[in-house]
Short mmCIF file of C-alpha atoms in Angstrom, two decimals:
data_model
loop_
_atom_site.label_atom_id
_atom_site.label_comp_id
_atom_site.label_asym_id
_atom_site.label_seq_id
_atom_site.Cartn_x
_atom_site.Cartn_y
_atom_site.Cartn_z
CA MET A 1 72.74 109.14 147.65
CA ALA A 2 69.73 111.21 146.89
CA VAL A 3 67.38 109.88 144.14
CA ASN A 4 66.06 112.31 141.67
CA GLY A 5 62.25 111.49 141.53
CA LYS A 6 60.94 110.40 138.11
CA SER A 7 64.48 110.78 136.43
CA VAL A 8 65.55 108.36 133.68
CA LEU A 9 69.06 107.82 132.37
CA MET A 10 69.60 106.07 129.11
CA VAL A 11 72.94 104.22 128.65
CA THR A 12 73.89 103.69 124.97
CA PHE A 13 76.76 103.58 122.60
CA GLU A 14 75.01 105.82 120.00
CA ALA A 15 72.35 108.52 120.21
CA THR A 16 70.93 111.20 117.74
CA PRO A 17 71.93 113.87 117.01
CA PHE A 18 75.49 113.23 118.35
CA VAL A 19 76.50 109.83 117.15
CA LYS A 20 74.55 107.81 114.67
CA VAL A 21 75.52 104.60 112.99
CA GLY A 22 72.28 102.82 112.74
CA GLY A 23 68.61 102.80 113.83
CA LEU A 24 69.57 102.25 117.51
CA ALA A 25 70.67 105.85 117.80
CA GLU A 26 67.09 107.13 117.32
CA VAL A 27 65.64 105.12 120.17
CA PRO A 28 67.16 106.32 123.36
CA SER A 29 67.24 109.99 122.26
CA ASN A 30 63.69 110.03 121.04
CA LEU A 31 62.32 108.06 124.07
CA ALA A 32 64.15 110.54 126.26
CA ARG A 33 62.66 113.45 124.35
CA TYR A 34 59.08 112.31 124.70
CA LEU A 35 59.48 111.10 128.25
CA SER A 36 60.33 114.61 129.15
CA SER A 37 56.89 115.73 127.97
CA LEU A 38 55.42 113.14 130.40
CA GLY A 39 57.15 114.59 133.31
CA TRP A 40 60.41 112.68 133.30
CA ARG A 41 63.77 114.29 133.68
CA SER A 42 65.50 112.66 130.80
CA LEU A 43 69.26 112.05 130.48
CA VAL A 44 71.38 110.01 127.88
CA ALA A 45 74.88 108.87 128.57
CA LEU A 46 77.19 107.66 125.72
CA PRO A 47 80.84 107.73 124.64
CA SER A 48 81.51 110.85 122.42
CA HIS A 49 83.63 108.70 119.97
CA ALA A 50 85.28 111.99 119.24
CA PRO A 51 87.88 114.38 120.79
CA THR A 52 86.86 116.09 123.93
CA GLY A 53 84.57 119.08 123.27
CA SER A 54 84.23 118.57 119.43
CA ARG A 55 80.54 117.57 119.76
CA GLY A 56 79.90 121.09 121.12
CA GLU A 57 79.34 119.74 124.60
CA LYS A 58 80.16 121.80 127.82
CA ILE A 59 82.69 120.03 130.02
CA ILE A 60 81.27 119.67 133.47
CA ASP A 61 83.65 117.07 135.02
CA SER A 62 87.03 115.49 134.43
CA PHE A 63 88.89 112.63 136.31
CA THR A 64 91.54 110.04 136.11
CA THR A 65 90.96 106.37 135.63
CA PRO A 66 93.46 103.37 135.36
CA MET A 67 92.77 103.62 131.45
CA GLY A 68 93.39 107.39 131.13
CA GLU A 69 91.87 110.79 131.62
CA VAL A 70 88.17 111.12 130.99
CA SER A 71 85.99 114.15 130.60
CA VAL A 72 82.18 114.51 130.77
CA GLY A 73 80.45 117.15 128.76
CA ILE A 74 76.77 118.09 128.63
CA GLY A 75 74.90 118.63 125.26
CA THR A 76 71.23 119.32 124.74
CA TRP A 77 68.59 118.22 122.20
CA TYR A 78 64.99 119.29 122.95
CA ASN A 79 64.51 118.82 126.71
CA VAL A 80 67.16 116.00 126.96
CA THR A 81 70.42 116.33 128.68
CA PHE A 82 73.14 114.32 126.95
CA LEU A 83 76.32 113.18 128.95
CA LEU A 84 79.11 112.77 126.49
CA PHE A 85 82.09 110.69 127.79
CA SER A 86 85.45 111.43 126.11
CA GLY A 87 89.10 110.99 126.54
CA SER A 88 91.44 108.02 125.84
CA VAL A 89 89.81 105.27 123.81
CA LEU A 90 86.32 106.83 124.29
CA SER A 91 87.39 109.44 121.83
CA ASN A 92 88.25 106.94 119.07
CA SER A 93 85.83 107.69 116.11
CA ALA A 94 85.40 103.89 115.39
CA VAL A 95 82.12 103.44 117.20
CA TYR A 96 81.93 99.65 117.08
CA SER A 97 85.43 98.67 115.84
CA GLU A 98 86.57 95.30 117.40
CA ASP A 99 89.99 96.83 117.73
CA VAL A 100 88.67 99.08 120.47
CA MET A 101 85.41 97.69 121.62
CA GLU A 102 86.70 95.88 124.77
CA SER A 103 88.50 98.88 125.92
CA LYS A 104 85.70 101.22 125.18
CA VAL A 105 83.00 99.20 127.15
CA LYS A 106 85.34 98.90 130.10
CA LEU A 107 86.33 102.57 130.16
CA PHE A 108 82.67 103.70 129.59
CA ALA A 109 81.49 101.54 132.58
CA THR A 110 84.22 102.73 134.86
CA SER A 111 83.75 106.29 133.93
CA LEU A 112 79.93 106.23 134.28
CA SER A 113 80.20 104.87 137.79
CA ILE A 114 82.74 107.59 138.83
CA PHE A 115 80.47 110.38 137.38
CA LEU A 116 77.41 109.04 139.03
CA SER A 117 79.09 108.83 142.33
CA ARG A 118 78.82 112.61 142.28
CA ALA A 119 75.23 112.66 140.88
CA ASP A 120 73.90 114.69 143.82
CA GLU A 121 76.32 117.56 143.03
CA LEU A 122 76.45 117.16 139.16
CA LEU A 123 72.77 116.05 138.36
CA GLY A 124 70.85 117.08 141.51
CA GLY A 125 70.35 113.54 142.33
CA PHE A 126 70.73 109.96 141.18
CA PRO A 127 68.30 108.79 138.50
CA ASN A 128 65.67 106.32 139.75
CA ILE A 129 65.54 104.51 136.42
CA ILE A 130 68.53 103.46 134.36
CA HIS A 131 67.76 102.12 130.95
CA PHE A 132 70.66 100.16 129.27
CA HIS A 133 70.56 99.62 125.49
CA ASP A 134 72.12 96.49 123.86
CA TRP A 135 75.03 94.41 124.77
CA HIS A 136 77.55 97.22 124.86
CA SER A 137 75.85 98.54 128.19
CA VAL A 138 75.94 95.06 130.03
CA TYR A 139 79.26 95.88 131.85
CA SER A 140 77.89 99.28 132.83
CA LEU A 141 74.75 97.58 134.10
CA ILE A 142 76.79 95.17 136.47
CA LYS A 143 79.20 97.83 137.43
CA LEU A 144 76.49 100.22 138.56
CA LYS A 145 74.50 97.60 140.19
CA HIS A 146 77.54 96.60 142.27
CA ASP A 147 78.70 100.12 143.10
CA PHE A 148 75.18 101.53 143.90
CA PRO A 149 73.20 98.77 145.70
CA SER A 150 70.55 101.05 147.03
CA GLY A 151 66.98 99.76 146.20
CA ASN A 152 65.94 103.32 145.31
CA TRP A 153 66.89 102.89 141.60
CA TYR A 154 65.74 100.22 139.07
CA SER A 155 67.14 98.92 135.76
CA ALA A 156 65.74 98.02 132.31
CA PHE A 157 67.82 96.16 129.69
CA HIS A 158 66.75 96.77 126.12
CA ILE A 159 67.67 94.26 123.35
CA HIS A 160 67.44 95.90 119.91
CA LEU A 161 69.47 93.03 118.16
CA LEU A 162 70.56 89.79 119.57
CA VAL A 163 74.18 89.42 118.62
CA LYS A 164 74.97 86.79 121.35
CA ARG A 165 78.31 88.54 122.30
CA ARG A 166 80.33 86.55 124.83
CA ILE A 167 81.23 88.22 128.17
CA LYS A 168 84.76 87.93 129.51
CA PRO A 169 84.49 87.19 133.26
CA GLU A 170 88.01 88.38 133.90
CA ILE A 171 87.04 91.97 133.01
CA PHE A 172 84.80 92.45 136.07
CA PRO A 173 87.51 92.23 138.68
CA GLU A 174 89.30 94.84 136.44
CA LEU A 175 86.32 97.06 136.90
CA GLY A 176 86.31 96.56 140.66
CA VAL A 177 83.46 94.02 140.67
CA PRO A 178 84.66 90.67 142.26
CA LEU A 179 83.37 87.48 140.81
CA ASP A 180 82.31 86.42 144.32
CA TRP A 181 79.97 89.39 144.69
CA VAL A 182 76.64 87.95 146.12
CA HIS A 183 73.56 89.81 144.76
CA GLU A 184 69.91 89.20 143.85
CA ILE A 185 68.65 88.42 140.41
CA ARG A 186 65.04 87.93 139.22
CA ILE A 187 63.91 85.09 137.17
CA ASP A 188 60.64 83.05 136.91
CA GLY A 189 58.93 85.70 138.91
CA ARG A 190 61.02 85.35 141.95
CA LYS A 191 64.25 86.48 143.31
CA GLU A 192 67.34 84.38 143.78
CA THR A 193 70.84 84.96 145.20
CA TYR A 194 73.85 84.28 143.21
CA THR A 195 77.56 85.16 143.09
CA LEU A 196 78.50 87.17 139.89
CA GLU A 197 80.52 84.02 138.69
CA GLU A 198 77.43 81.69 139.17
CA ALA A 199 75.19 84.26 137.30
CA LEU A 200 77.62 84.55 134.44
CA ALA A 201 78.01 80.76 134.21
CA ARG A 202 74.24 80.24 134.25
CA SER A 203 73.98 82.77 131.43
CA ASN A 204 76.63 80.89 129.37
CA PHE A 205 78.68 84.19 129.40
CA ILE A 206 76.34 85.48 126.68
CA ALA A 207 75.92 89.31 127.12
CA GLU A 208 72.25 89.45 126.51
CA LYS A 209 71.50 86.66 128.90
CA VAL A 210 73.67 88.38 131.52
CA GLY A 211 71.66 91.64 130.98
CA ALA A 212 68.32 89.71 131.18
CA TYR A 213 69.42 88.04 134.55
CA GLU A 214 70.67 91.38 136.15
CA ALA A 215 68.01 93.93 135.08
CA ASP A 216 64.68 94.44 136.60
CA ARG A 217 63.07 94.50 133.30
CA LEU A 218 63.90 92.92 129.90
CA ILE A 219 62.69 95.09 126.97
CA THR A 220 62.78 94.38 123.27
CA VAL A 221 61.35 95.92 120.12
CA SER A 222 58.47 93.93 118.97
CA LYS A 223 56.22 91.17 120.16
CA ALA A 224 57.32 88.82 117.31
CA TYR A 225 61.04 89.29 118.14
CA LEU A 226 60.27 88.76 121.84
CA HIS A 227 58.41 85.45 121.30
CA ASP A 228 60.09 84.17 118.25
CA GLU A 229 63.76 84.91 119.06
CA VAL A 230 64.54 86.59 122.25
CA LEU A 231 62.66 84.18 124.73
CA PRO A 232 63.51 81.06 122.75
CA PHE A 233 67.20 81.95 123.09
CA LEU A 234 67.34 83.43 126.50
CA GLY A 235 64.84 81.08 128.11
CA HIS A 236 60.99 81.45 128.77
CA GLY A 237 61.75 82.05 132.50
CA PHE A 238 62.33 85.64 131.50
CA SER A 239 58.70 86.04 130.40
CA GLU A 240 57.56 87.61 133.49
CA LYS A 241 59.90 90.47 133.41
CA SER A 242 59.71 91.06 129.60
CA ARG A 243 58.07 93.92 127.96
CA VAL A 244 57.93 95.48 124.62
CA ILE A 245 58.55 99.07 123.55
CA TYR A 246 58.00 99.58 119.80
CA ASN A 247 60.45 101.76 117.93
CA ALA A 248 59.03 104.61 116.15
CA THR A 249 59.55 107.60 113.78
CA ASP A 250 59.13 111.18 113.81
CA TRP A 251 58.78 111.30 110.16
CA THR A 252 55.57 112.75 108.62
CA PHE A 253 54.55 112.96 105.09
CA GLU A 254 53.80 116.79 105.34
CA ASN A 255 57.31 117.33 107.11
CA ALA A 256 58.99 115.38 104.49
CA LYS A 257 57.46 117.35 101.73
CA ALA A 258 58.47 120.55 103.31
CA GLU A 259 62.07 119.49 103.69
CA VAL A 260 62.28 118.34 100.06
CA LEU A 261 60.80 121.67 98.96
CA ARG A 262 63.42 123.64 100.92
CA GLU A 263 66.25 121.46 99.48
CA HIS A 264 65.07 121.00 95.84
CA GLY A 265 62.33 123.38 95.27
CA ASN A 266 64.18 125.64 92.69
CA ASN A 267 65.55 122.70 90.93
CA ILE A 268 62.05 121.12 90.68
CA ILE A 269 60.71 124.37 89.25
CA ASP A 270 63.59 124.52 86.82
CA PHE A 271 63.08 120.79 85.77
CA SER A 272 59.26 120.57 85.63
CA GLY A 273 57.92 124.12 86.00
CA GLU A 274 56.11 123.38 89.22
CA THR A 275 56.59 122.51 92.85
CA ASN A 276 53.43 120.28 93.36
CA LEU A 277 54.88 117.61 95.47
CA ASN A 278 51.51 115.72 95.59
CA ARG A 279 52.23 114.63 91.99
CA ARG A 280 54.51 111.77 92.67
CA LEU A 281 55.13 110.82 89.15
CA ASP A 282 56.54 114.25 88.40
CA LEU A 283 58.67 114.10 91.59
CA ARG A 284 59.96 110.55 90.61
CA LYS A 285 60.96 111.82 87.23
CA TYR A 286 62.87 114.63 88.72
CA PHE A 287 64.63 112.27 91.19
CA LEU A 288 65.59 109.74 88.50
CA LEU A 289 66.66 112.12 85.89
CA ARG A 290 68.34 114.82 87.83
CA GLY A 291 67.99 114.79 91.68
CA ILE A 292 69.86 111.54 92.23
CA ALA A 293 72.97 113.21 90.79
CA SER A 294 72.60 116.52 92.84
CA LEU A 295 74.30 115.33 95.94
CA ARG A 296 76.25 117.95 97.85
CA ASN A 297 80.04 118.11 97.25
CA GLU A 298 80.62 116.18 100.69
CA GLU A 299 78.10 113.53 99.91
CA PRO A 300 77.95 110.59 100.10
CA VAL A 301 79.44 110.58 103.60
CA ILE A 302 81.45 107.44 104.39
CA PRO A 303 83.04 107.69 107.94
CA ASP A 304 85.20 104.79 107.66
CA GLU A 305 88.46 105.72 105.46
CA ARG A 306 89.16 101.98 104.66
CA ILE A 307 85.52 101.64 103.09
CA LYS A 308 85.88 104.98 101.45
CA LYS A 309 89.08 103.67 99.63
CA ILE A 310 87.08 100.61 98.43
CA ILE A 311 84.30 102.78 97.00
CA GLN A 312 86.76 105.01 95.13
CA ASP A 313 88.36 101.95 93.68
CA ILE A 314 85.02 100.67 92.30
CA SER A 315 83.88 104.01 91.06
CA LEU A 316 83.09 103.11 87.44
CA PRO A 317 79.92 104.02 85.39
CA PRO A 318 77.25 104.40 86.36
CA LEU A 319 78.99 105.23 89.62
CA ARG A 320 81.08 108.53 89.24
CA GLU A 321 84.29 109.47 90.99
CA ASN A 322 84.07 109.64 94.75
CA GLY A 323 80.79 107.35 94.80
CA LYS A 324 78.54 109.89 93.17
CA PRO A 325 75.80 108.22 90.97
CA GLU A 326 74.99 109.22 87.41
CA PRO A 327 71.35 109.98 86.67
CA PHE A 328 69.01 107.55 84.91
CA LEU A 329 68.15 108.20 81.21
CA PHE A 330 64.48 107.31 81.51
CA ASP A 331 61.74 107.23 84.04
CA GLY A 332 60.24 104.12 85.36
CA PRO A 333 58.51 102.53 88.44
CA LEU A 334 60.83 102.89 91.31
CA ALA A 335 61.69 100.79 94.31
CA ILE A 336 64.11 101.96 96.89
CA THR A 337 65.80 100.57 100.01
CA THR A 338 68.04 101.98 102.93
CA GLY A 339 70.17 100.36 105.60
CA ARG A 340 73.51 98.89 106.58
CA LEU A 341 75.44 96.69 104.00
CA ALA A 342 75.36 93.64 106.25
CA ARG A 343 74.09 89.96 105.68
CA GLN A 344 71.20 90.65 108.08
CA LYS A 345 69.59 93.17 105.48
CA GLY A 346 69.47 90.72 102.62
CA PHE A 347 70.45 93.13 99.94
CA ASP A 348 72.56 90.39 98.33
CA LEU A 349 69.21 88.49 97.56
CA MET A 350 68.48 91.42 95.15
CA VAL A 351 71.32 90.13 92.96
CA GLU A 352 68.76 87.33 91.88
CA ALA A 353 65.58 89.24 92.43
CA VAL A 354 66.34 92.19 90.31
CA PRO A 355 66.80 90.14 86.96
CA ARG A 356 63.53 88.40 87.70
CA VAL A 357 61.65 91.61 87.88
CA LEU A 358 63.43 93.08 84.72
CA ARG A 359 62.36 90.19 82.61
CA GLU A 360 58.78 91.43 82.84
CA LEU A 361 59.21 94.99 83.90
CA GLY A 362 62.18 96.24 82.02
CA ASN A 363 61.73 99.85 82.90
CA ALA A 364 61.79 99.33 86.63
CA LYS A 365 64.35 101.25 88.63
CA PHE A 366 65.93 100.21 91.84
CA VAL A 367 67.86 102.57 94.15
CA PHE A 368 69.96 101.41 97.14
CA LEU A 369 70.75 104.10 99.73
CA VAL A 370 73.12 102.00 101.94
CA LEU A 371 75.75 102.49 104.63
CA PRO A 372 78.71 100.41 103.90
CA VAL A 373 80.38 98.97 106.85
CA TRP A 374 83.55 97.12 107.62
CA GLY A 375 83.03 93.35 107.30
CA GLY A 376 80.40 93.79 104.55
CA GLU A 377 82.85 94.30 101.71
CA ASP A 378 81.48 91.28 99.85
CA TYR A 379 78.01 93.16 99.63
CA ILE A 380 79.67 96.29 98.34
CA TYR A 381 81.19 94.41 95.39
CA GLN A 382 78.11 92.47 94.70
CA LEU A 383 75.80 95.54 94.36
CA ALA A 384 78.67 97.26 92.29
CA ASP A 385 78.39 94.33 89.90
CA LEU A 386 74.64 94.41 89.95
CA GLN A 387 74.52 98.28 88.82
CA ARG A 388 77.23 97.70 86.21
CA SER A 389 75.09 94.84 84.82
CA TYR A 390 72.03 96.98 84.75
CA PRO A 391 73.18 100.51 84.31
CA GLU A 392 69.59 101.64 83.09
CA ASN A 393 67.96 100.07 86.07
CA VAL A 394 70.19 100.13 89.15
CA ARG A 395 71.87 102.83 91.26
CA VAL A 396 73.71 102.23 94.64
CA ILE A 397 74.59 105.19 96.79
CA TYR A 398 77.25 104.08 99.21
CA GLY A 399 77.18 106.28 102.33
CA VAL A 400 74.97 108.96 103.90
CA ALA A 401 73.29 111.36 101.53
CA PRO A 402 70.89 113.61 103.63
CA SER A 403 70.23 115.97 100.60
CA ILE A 404 68.35 113.34 98.67
CA TYR A 405 67.31 110.76 101.37
CA LYS A 406 63.71 112.12 101.93
CA LEU A 407 63.44 113.02 98.11
CA ALA A 408 63.99 109.31 97.36
CA HIS A 409 61.36 108.34 99.68
CA LEU A 410 58.77 110.77 98.37
CA ALA A 411 59.69 109.71 94.72
CA SER A 412 59.43 106.06 95.07
CA ASP A 413 56.68 103.69 94.43
CA VAL A 414 57.69 100.79 96.49
CA PHE A 415 60.22 100.19 99.45
CA PHE A 416 61.81 96.83 99.78
CA ALA A 417 63.24 95.27 102.98
CA PRO A 418 64.58 91.76 102.24
CA SER A 419 66.00 91.35 105.77
CA ARG A 420 66.96 87.78 106.80
CA TRP A 421 66.01 88.77 110.31
CA GLU A 422 64.88 92.20 111.66
CA PRO A 423 63.96 92.88 115.26
CA PHE A 424 62.06 95.86 114.41
CA GLY A 425 62.71 97.90 111.20
CA ILE A 426 62.75 101.73 111.65
CA MET A 427 63.36 101.93 107.81
CA ALA A 428 59.85 100.45 107.23
CA LEU A 429 58.32 103.16 109.35
CA GLU A 430 60.04 105.91 107.33
CA ALA A 431 59.00 104.35 104.10
CA MET A 432 55.39 103.96 105.09
CA ALA A 433 55.32 107.45 106.59
CA THR A 434 56.31 108.79 103.18
CA GLY A 435 53.48 106.63 101.42
CA ASN A 436 55.43 103.68 100.34
CA PRO A 437 53.92 100.18 100.33
CA LEU A 438 56.47 97.65 101.38
CA VAL A 439 57.72 94.38 99.98
CA ALA A 440 59.31 92.96 103.20
CA SER A 441 60.33 89.71 104.67
CA ARG A 442 57.98 87.92 107.00
CA THR A 443 60.18 88.19 110.04
CA GLY A 444 60.60 89.97 113.29
CA GLY A 445 59.14 93.54 113.59
CA LEU A 446 58.51 93.73 109.78
CA LYS A 447 55.64 91.21 109.97
CA GLU A 448 53.94 93.46 112.75
CA ILE A 449 54.55 96.66 110.86
CA VAL A 450 53.48 95.57 107.42
CA LEU A 451 49.85 94.41 106.84
CA ASP A 452 49.91 92.04 104.07
CA VAL A 453 47.47 92.70 101.18
CA ASN A 454 46.78 88.98 100.93
CA ASP A 455 45.48 89.12 104.50
CA HIS A 456 44.02 92.42 104.81
CA GLY A 457 42.93 93.40 101.33
CA ASP A 458 42.28 97.21 100.77
CA LYS A 459 43.51 97.77 104.32
CA GLY A 460 46.90 96.42 103.57
CA THR A 461 50.27 98.17 103.53
CA GLY A 462 52.29 95.87 101.26
CA LEU A 463 53.50 92.29 100.71
CA LEU A 464 55.34 89.92 103.05
CA VAL A 465 57.61 87.12 101.70
CA PRO A 466 59.63 84.31 103.20
CA PRO A 467 62.99 85.67 104.41
CA GLY A 468 65.95 84.42 102.23
CA ASP A 469 63.94 83.59 99.12
CA PRO A 470 65.01 85.65 96.17
CA TYR A 471 62.48 84.03 93.85
CA GLU A 472 59.47 85.06 95.98
CA LEU A 473 61.11 88.44 96.64
CA GLY A 474 61.42 89.06 92.89
CA GLU A 475 57.75 87.95 92.31
CA ALA A 476 56.39 90.23 94.99
CA LEU A 477 58.56 93.27 93.74
CA ARG A 478 57.26 92.66 90.22
CA ASP A 479 53.64 92.54 91.24
CA MET A 480 53.79 95.49 93.65
CA LEU A 481 55.72 97.72 91.14
CA ALA A 482 53.23 96.78 88.30
CA PHE A 483 50.29 97.41 90.75
CA MET A 484 51.60 100.85 91.71
CA GLU A 485 52.36 101.91 88.18
CA ALA A 486 49.00 100.71 86.93
CA SER A 487 47.38 102.94 89.59
CA ASN A 488 49.85 105.77 88.77
CA THR A 489 49.19 105.87 85.11
CA GLY A 490 45.74 104.37 84.69
CA ASN A 491 47.26 101.85 82.26
CA LEU A 492 45.44 98.99 83.81
CA GLY A 493 45.44 96.62 80.75
CA TRP A 494 49.18 96.35 80.18
CA TYR A 495 50.31 96.30 83.76
CA LEU A 496 47.49 93.89 85.04
CA LYS A 497 49.12 91.28 82.80
CA LYS A 498 52.22 91.49 84.72
CA ILE A 499 50.73 90.85 88.16
CA GLY A 500 50.63 87.27 89.33
CA ASN A 501 49.12 88.03 92.86
CA GLU A 502 45.31 87.70 92.34
CA LYS A 503 44.57 89.80 95.34
CA LEU A 504 46.35 92.86 93.83
CA VAL A 505 44.63 92.16 90.54
CA ARG A 506 41.17 92.17 92.14
CA LEU A 507 41.96 95.33 94.14
CA LEU A 508 42.86 97.26 90.87
CA GLU A 509 39.80 95.97 89.03
CA GLU A 510 37.65 97.23 91.97
CA TYR A 511 39.52 100.41 92.74
CA PRO A 512 41.64 101.80 89.82
CA ASP A 513 43.33 104.15 92.35
CA ALA A 514 44.15 101.27 94.65
CA GLY A 515 47.81 102.35 94.75
CA GLU A 516 46.76 105.64 96.62
CA ILE A 517 44.51 103.56 98.98
CA LEU A 518 47.68 101.59 100.00
CA ARG A 519 49.68 104.82 100.28
CA LYS A 520 47.07 106.34 102.61
CA ASN A 521 46.91 103.16 104.53
CA CYS A 522 50.84 103.27 105.11
CA ILE A 523 50.69 106.91 106.31
CA GLU A 524 47.79 106.44 108.60
CA ARG A 525 49.19 103.16 110.15
CA VAL A 526 52.51 104.87 111.22
CA GLU A 527 50.63 107.97 112.61
CA LYS A 528 48.39 105.82 114.77
CA TYR A 529 50.53 103.04 116.04
CA PHE A 530 54.21 103.96 115.70
CA SER A 531 54.79 107.46 117.15
CA TRP A 532 57.54 108.22 119.67
CA SER A 533 54.91 109.69 122.01
CA ALA A 534 53.13 106.23 122.09
CA SER A 535 56.44 104.44 122.67
CA ALA A 536 57.41 106.95 125.37
CA ALA A 537 54.04 106.36 127.03
CA THR A 538 54.69 102.53 127.03
CA ALA A 539 58.15 103.09 128.58
CA SER A 540 56.68 105.45 131.17
CA ALA A 541 54.14 102.80 132.22
CA ILE A 542 56.93 100.17 132.64
CA TYR A 543 58.95 102.54 134.76
CA GLY A 544 55.89 103.15 136.81
CA GLU A 545 55.63 99.39 137.43
CA LEU A 546 59.09 99.39 138.82
CA LEU A 547 58.72 102.45 141.10
CA LYS A 548 55.51 100.88 142.56
CA GLY A 549 57.67 97.81 143.45
#
């Protein structure tokens, strides 16, 4: 087996631009993209979750497995080569459905090993770094470690979100990996020899623990998440092999403006007579009174047909037929959010927080751009009830709406992220890159991304609140919305009376344009600390450690 020097293969279940469900999709693709500029040959392997060839890939290999026929196609994005595995259950469109999950991870692991056995012929050599993402890749990690025992390649296991999924040991013999397989694992800075069965038992059959034992490096997305949640759960014996690679965003303020102008420029001219996107108040008024209702015919996109049926059934004003929102009648200070409709994201806390805000800021607007997922039906109904209760203040867009996504970010005054837990929070970076101060939970990566005004004063980028507390969330949202509107309009007298946070009051009294100062802080912080080029440089350094032995 020839090893292709300085070559990295990302193993994942989703990856931009081919398959995207959540924030995970951005990481392997963008790391690979920017690693290529650092001299790495970058590849990404994933199930296609679609019929063979339908992603536009060129088929380069086909083979038979005990679970059915599999094809491997190549797609490209920037300088990255994507290996898309299709056929049998790998073509099932339900990316994370429990109905097919076990079958998918088994067939993907088997297929990846078969394909890599011909790496010399098909890829010009075996990658010397294989970077496995989240628990779905753990079966592949063990399968490849067993099938390709050469010391010429190294592994990294990347935890984006601890789900504590239980491994089924009986699957490994089905994959051709016997439970009595004897191999080395690294922990506490030393190598020890175990059978697979012993390693699984020592890990309590938890997928992330298995990955942490088996990989040469353990990676996660923020220092806070590593030290507050990952190591306390996995065990501090993994500290020596643990590293952090921050997630990032390729969003910039100027690029977002250019995209919005291309999509909405003529409509903005028709609405306001100009296209000066630096005047956020004008852009906000356009978004609330017209833009929010200008979705393309196919939007919002909801991939799951079962969820789509639920949305159709609850489409009552201010939600139009097929999930399209009605525009607002009046302008007002605007807070937005984005993300999956899951308990983790804490959107249900807004059911209590919104009325608290509206008692003192009756003109405030809240727009939820959310992706409904199976298992989160309760949250669909809760937000539907919220917008029906406050039709002048709340809109929920269920599904993907690219035509207004960046418009919403450029129009908004505040972004809220009430997550109960959040390993990192790419949505926070997107918000800050477009000049939005945050009201966010003091948890995980959010407390590293957001600089609390209470601690950092005029260098701050938002407010942090205790996770799971709708009262504190509502207070902070009221304060930040009133603060930004006072700065927007120059109407300090009225809005100052609404702000309970003394630090925000003092900032406005000292700097009447303090809102613009916070916006600038947000944009500059993302540009300086959370770029994909910086994250790729960190990954390259980690790989370099491994290659040096």
